C-alpha atoms as a printed R data frame, in Angstrom:
    type eleno elety resid chain resno       x       y       z
1   ATOM     1    CA   MET     A     1  27.401  23.683 -12.434
2   ATOM     2    CA   ASN     A     2  27.484  25.866  -9.373
3   ATOM     3    CA   ALA     A     3  25.627  25.621  -6.057
4   ATOM     4    CA   THR     A     4  23.001  28.185  -7.047
5   ATOM     5    CA   SER     A     5  21.980  26.443 -10.258
6   ATOM     6    CA   PRO     A     6  22.724  22.737  -9.994
7   ATOM     7    CA   TYR     A     7  21.930  20.711 -13.094
8   ATOM     8    CA   GLY     A     8  20.628  23.736 -14.973
9   ATOM     9    CA   TYR     A     9  17.792  24.240 -12.492
10  ATOM    10    CA   LEU     A    10  16.561  27.564 -11.120
11  ATOM    11    CA   ALA     A    11  13.808  27.453  -8.525
12  ATOM    12    CA   PRO     A    12  10.937  29.898  -8.968
13  ATOM    13    CA   GLY     A    13  11.802  33.130  -7.191
14  ATOM    14    CA   GLN     A    14  15.522  32.306  -7.044
15  ATOM    15    CA   PRO     A    15  17.680  35.338  -7.878
16  ATOM    16    CA   ILE     A    16  18.963  35.127 -11.424
17  ATOM    17    CA   GLY     A    17  22.677  35.700 -11.698
18  ATOM    18    CA   LYS     A    18  25.142  33.735 -13.725
19  ATOM    19    CA   VAL     A    19  23.575  30.430 -14.766
20  ATOM    20    CA   SER     A    20  24.670  27.557 -16.941
21  ATOM    21    CA   MET     A    21  23.284  24.359 -18.389
22  ATOM    22    CA   ALA     A    22  24.902  21.132 -19.495
23  ATOM    23    CA   PRO     A    23  25.665  20.891 -23.223
24  ATOM    24    CA   GLY     A    24  22.715  19.312 -24.999
25  ATOM    25    CA   GLN     A    25  20.213  20.050 -22.213
26  ATOM    26    CA   ASN     A    26  17.233  21.690 -23.886
27  ATOM    27    CA   ILE     A    27  14.603  21.619 -21.118
28  ATOM    28    CA   ALA     A    28  14.731  22.534 -17.423
29  ATOM    29    CA   GLY     A    29  12.757  22.794 -14.198
30  ATOM    30    CA   TYR     A    30  12.112  19.122 -13.528
31  ATOM    31    CA   HIS     A    31  12.741  18.090  -9.929
32  ATOM    32    CA   VAL     A    32  12.434  14.352 -10.409
33  ATOM    33    CA   GLY     A    33  12.894  11.976 -13.304
34  ATOM    34    CA   ILE     A    34  11.070   8.651 -13.349
35  ATOM    35    CA   ILE     A    35  11.995   5.701 -15.546
36  ATOM    36    CA   TYR     A    36   9.229   3.334 -16.578
37  ATOM    37    CA   ILE     A    37   8.635   0.117 -18.522
38  ATOM    38    CA   GLU     A    38   8.152   1.064 -22.164
39  ATOM    39    CA   ASP     A    39   5.739  -1.713 -23.140
40  ATOM    40    CA   VAL     A    40   2.883  -1.943 -20.620
41  ATOM    41    CA   TRP     A    41  -0.865  -1.784 -21.155
42  ATOM    42    CA   TYR     A    42  -3.119  -0.931 -18.247
43  ATOM    43    CA   PRO     A    43  -4.921   2.286 -17.252
44  ATOM    44    CA   MET     A    44  -2.629   4.865 -15.656
45  ATOM    45    CA   VAL     A    45  -5.175   6.382 -13.257
46  ATOM    46    CA   PRO     A    46  -4.412   9.381 -11.004
47  ATOM    47    CA   GLY     A    47  -2.160   8.173  -8.229
48  ATOM    48    CA   ASN     A    48  -0.139   6.005 -10.593
49  ATOM    49    CA   VAL     A    49   3.507   7.066 -10.690
50  ATOM    50    CA   VAL     A    50   3.385   7.688 -14.454
51  ATOM    51    CA   ASN     A    51   0.195   9.783 -14.390
52  ATOM    52    CA   ALA     A    52   1.327  13.425 -14.452
53  ATOM    53    CA   SER     A    53  -1.663  14.561 -12.362
54  ATOM    54    CA   THR     A    54  -0.310  12.519  -9.437
55  ATOM    55    CA   TRP     A    55   2.422  15.094  -8.810
56  ATOM    56    CA   GLU     A    56   2.215  18.670  -7.548
57  ATOM    57    CA   PHE     A    57   5.598  19.495  -9.070
58  ATOM    58    CA   PRO     A    58   7.186  18.914 -12.476
59  ATOM    59    CA   VAL     A    59   8.199  15.290 -13.104
60  ATOM    60    CA   LEU     A    60   9.947  14.083 -16.236
61  ATOM    61    CA   LEU     A    61   9.065  10.573 -17.400
62  ATOM    62    CA   GLN     A    62  11.475   8.449 -19.437
63  ATOM    63    CA   PRO     A    63  10.780   4.988 -20.862
64  ATOM    64    CA   VAL     A    64  13.395   2.281 -20.644
65  ATOM    65    CA   ARG     A    65  13.483   1.384 -24.317
66  ATOM    66    CA   GLY     A    66  12.790  -2.141 -25.448
67  ATOM    67    CA   ILE     A    67  11.580  -3.690 -22.205
68  ATOM    68    CA   ASP     A    68   8.262  -5.097 -21.105
69  ATOM    69    CA   ILE     A    69   7.012  -6.739 -17.916
70  ATOM    70    CA   PRO     A    70   8.199 -10.261 -18.809
71  ATOM    71    CA   ALA     A    71  11.718  -8.915 -19.463
72  ATOM    72    CA   LEU     A    72  11.828  -7.086 -16.120
73  ATOM    73    CA   PHE     A    73   9.974  -9.671 -14.003
74  ATOM    74    CA   GLY     A    74  10.867 -12.817 -15.956
75  ATOM    75    CA   PRO     A    75  12.646 -15.857 -14.565
76  ATOM    76    CA   GLU     A    76  15.676 -15.561 -16.827
77  ATOM    77    CA   HIS     A    77  16.432 -12.002 -15.607
78  ATOM    78    CA   LYS     A    78  18.185 -10.883 -18.754
79  ATOM    79    CA   ASP     A    79  20.652  -8.122 -17.891
80  ATOM    80    CA   LEU     A    80  18.834  -4.872 -18.647
81  ATOM    81    CA   SER     A    81  21.391  -2.632 -16.964
82  ATOM    82    CA   LYS     A    82  22.426  -1.007 -20.278
83  ATOM    83    CA   PRO     A    83  18.965   0.300 -21.287
84  ATOM    84    CA   VAL     A    84  18.204   1.220 -17.653
85  ATOM    85    CA   LEU     A    85  21.435   3.225 -17.437
86  ATOM    86    CA   GLU     A    86  20.701   4.879 -20.795
87  ATOM    87    CA   ALA     A    87  17.252   5.982 -19.579
88  ATOM    88    CA   CYS     A    88  18.708   7.331 -16.327
89  ATOM    89    CA   ARG     A    89  21.468   9.194 -18.153
90  ATOM    90    CA   GLU     A    90  18.869  10.712 -20.497
91  ATOM    91    CA   LEU     A    91  17.009  12.072 -17.466
92  ATOM    92    CA   GLU     A    92  20.249  13.315 -15.946
93  ATOM    93    CA   GLN     A    93  21.155  15.040 -19.229
94  ATOM    94    CA   ARG     A    94  17.773  16.759 -19.201
95  ATOM    95    CA   GLY     A    95  18.537  18.252 -15.802
96  ATOM    96    CA   VAL     A    96  16.583  16.229 -13.242
97  ATOM    97    CA   ARG     A    97  17.818  16.457  -9.665
98  ATOM    98    CA   ALA     A    98  16.855  12.907  -8.608
99  ATOM    99    CA   ILE     A    99  15.767   9.691 -10.337
100 ATOM   100    CA   SER     A   100  13.214   7.100  -9.309
101 ATOM   101    CA   SER     A   101  11.240   4.451 -11.153
102 ATOM   102    CA   ALA     A   102   7.655   3.427 -11.758
103 ATOM   103    CA   CYS     A   103   8.369  -0.203 -10.871
104 ATOM   104    CA   GLY     A   104  10.184  -1.638  -7.886
105 ATOM   105    CA   PHE     A   105  11.689  -4.376 -10.060
106 ATOM   106    CA   PHE     A   106  14.078  -1.765 -11.468
107 ATOM   107    CA   GLY     A   107  15.730  -2.203  -8.058
108 ATOM   108    CA   ARG     A   108  17.542  -5.176  -9.581
109 ATOM   109    CA   TYR     A   109  19.858  -2.524 -11.117
110 ATOM   110    CA   GLN     A   110  20.116  -0.158  -8.125
111 ATOM   111    CA   ALA     A   111  23.641  -1.223  -7.073
112 ATOM   112    CA   LYS     A   112  24.954  -1.090 -10.666
113 ATOM   113    CA   ILE     A   113  23.308   2.141 -11.816
114 ATOM   114    CA   ALA     A   114  23.229   4.555  -8.856
115 ATOM   115    CA   PRO     A   115  27.033   4.858  -8.536
116 ATOM   116    CA   LYS     A   116  27.288   5.774 -12.241
117 ATOM   117    CA   LEU     A   117  24.978   8.778 -11.953
118 ATOM   118    CA   GLY     A   118  25.660  12.325 -10.828
119 ATOM   119    CA   VAL     A   119  22.246  12.676  -9.143
120 ATOM   120    CA   PRO     A   120  20.627  10.584  -6.397
121 ATOM   121    CA   ALA     A   121  18.772   7.527  -7.670
122 ATOM   122    CA   ALA     A   122  16.325   5.239  -5.862
123 ATOM   123    CA   LEU     A   123  15.158   2.745  -8.472
124 ATOM   124    CA   SER     A   124  12.937   0.786  -6.071
125 ATOM   125    CA   SER     A   125  10.966   1.440  -2.906
126 ATOM   126    CA   LEU     A   126  12.874  -1.547  -1.503
127 ATOM   127    CA   VAL     A   127  15.819   0.780  -0.832
128 ATOM   128    CA   GLN     A   128  13.741   2.160   2.072
129 ATOM   129    CA   ILE     A   129  13.882  -1.107   4.041
130 ATOM   130    CA   PRO     A   130  17.205  -0.378   5.819
131 ATOM   131    CA   TRP     A   131  15.873   3.051   6.847
132 ATOM   132    CA   ILE     A   132  12.544   1.585   8.026
133 ATOM   133    CA   ARG     A   133  14.465  -0.902  10.160
134 ATOM   134    CA   THR     A   134  16.332   1.977  11.789
135 ATOM   135    CA   VAL     A   135  13.220   3.966  12.713
136 ATOM   136    CA   LEU     A   136  11.036   0.948  13.602
137 ATOM   137    CA   PRO     A   137  13.484  -1.526  15.159
138 ATOM   138    CA   GLY     A   138  12.208  -5.000  15.906
139 ATOM   139    CA   ARG     A   139   9.024  -4.641  13.854
140 ATOM   140    CA   LYS     A   140   7.815  -6.660  10.903
141 ATOM   141    CA   ILE     A   141   7.892  -4.857   7.535
142 ATOM   142    CA   ALA     A   142   5.285  -5.576   4.872
143 ATOM   143    CA   VAL     A   143   6.524  -5.696   1.286
144 ATOM   144    CA   LEU     A   144   3.632  -5.333  -1.160
145 ATOM   145    CA   THR     A   145   4.652  -6.289  -4.673
146 ATOM   146    CA   ALA     A   146   3.188  -6.723  -8.134
147 ATOM   147    CA   ASP     A   147   4.673 -10.217  -8.345
148 ATOM   148    CA   SER     A   148   6.026 -11.997  -5.281
149 ATOM   149    CA   ASP     A   149   7.048 -14.985  -7.431
150 ATOM   150    CA   SER     A   150   9.591 -12.744  -9.199
151 ATOM   151    CA   LEU     A   151  10.914 -10.991  -6.090
152 ATOM   152    CA   ASP     A   152  14.172 -12.834  -5.463
153 ATOM   153    CA   PRO     A   153  17.282 -12.398  -3.267
154 ATOM   154    CA   GLU     A   154  19.159 -10.720  -6.144
155 ATOM   155    CA   ILE     A   155  16.821  -7.717  -6.295
156 ATOM   156    CA   LEU     A   156  16.681  -7.421  -2.513
157 ATOM   157    CA   GLU     A   157  20.471  -7.513  -2.217
158 ATOM   158    CA   ALA     A   158  20.864  -4.860  -4.939
159 ATOM   159    CA   CYS     A   159  18.640  -2.639  -2.770
160 ATOM   160    CA   GLY     A   160  20.706  -3.253   0.378
161 ATOM   161    CA   VAL     A   161  18.535  -5.994   1.893
162 ATOM   162    CA   THR     A   162  20.309  -9.257   2.771
163 ATOM   163    CA   ASP     A   163  18.288 -10.332   5.810
164 ATOM   164    CA   THR     A   164  14.600 -11.031   5.140
165 ATOM   165    CA   SER     A   165  13.691 -12.455   8.562
166 ATOM   166    CA   ASP     A   166  11.602  -9.381   9.463
167 ATOM   167    CA   LEU     A   167   9.915  -9.032   6.058
168 ATOM   168    CA   VAL     A   168   6.406 -10.211   5.183
169 ATOM   169    CA   PHE     A   169   5.814 -10.451   1.420
170 ATOM   170    CA   CYS     A   170   2.435 -10.060  -0.253
171 ATOM   171    CA   GLY     A   171   2.149 -10.373  -4.020
172 ATOM   172    CA   PHE     A   172  -0.824  -9.105  -6.006
173 ATOM   173    CA   GLN     A   173  -0.151 -11.008  -9.229
174 ATOM   174    CA   TYR     A   174  -3.204 -13.248  -8.761
175 ATOM   175    CA   GLU     A   175  -5.658 -10.560  -7.645
176 ATOM   176    CA   PRO     A   176  -8.451 -10.161 -10.231
177 ATOM   177    CA   GLN     A   177  -7.962  -6.432 -10.857
178 ATOM   178    CA   PHE     A   178  -4.303  -5.884 -10.034
179 ATOM   179    CA   SER     A   179  -3.286  -8.729 -12.348
180 ATOM   180    CA   ALA     A   180  -4.234  -6.475 -15.286
181 ATOM   181    CA   ILE     A   181  -0.730  -5.033 -15.000
182 ATOM   182    CA   ASN     A   182   1.103  -8.342 -15.410
183 ATOM   183    CA   GLN     A   183  -1.416  -9.715 -17.915
184 ATOM   184    CA   HIS     A   184  -1.263  -6.702 -20.253
185 ATOM   185    CA   ARG     A   185  -5.095  -6.462 -20.288
186 ATOM   186    CA   GLY     A   186  -5.604  -2.740 -20.843
187 ATOM   187    CA   SER     A   187  -8.441  -2.437 -18.309
188 ATOM   188    CA   PHE     A   188  -9.431  -3.102 -14.714
189 ATOM   189    CA   ASP     A   189 -12.259  -2.164 -12.361
190 ATOM   190    CA   ASN     A   190 -10.849   0.752 -10.368
191 ATOM   191    CA   ASN     A   191 -13.529   0.355  -7.675
């Protein structure tokens, strides 16, 4: 690819000269690719990462095949790096310019996956902690999470966080409405 059309992408209004696409790429124009848990059941209301109306620009969504919340959050932490990498590579093949995820627990694979990709990848919002520390030195940092019981040193370290002395964790796994995500309920009161 060249500098004017990286990853088969042409911005609207960009002069059209010589362009190319990767072999096998059959769609284009997506700025960001987002991986998500394939087997979840709760309402994806506007504002949710995997609700297309949340974004004002094209976003390509890609499930990580064969995983559910217990597999990603669970205590045994089965190594899911292969299906996570496959989902990220699928997005990369389709021409996205950056990859994120719909669940911060994908951060467990940040250190393994990001170096294997040709586009920037931030698989968890936890990767922002070192930057937050730089711009707000000496302050406490709140970490809001779907399940604080499952947030362990391994995931933090994979996201570049080894010192937790300035972090305050708050899990929502026991909240009556938010728990619909972990409990696979299919409904919650959005009010």
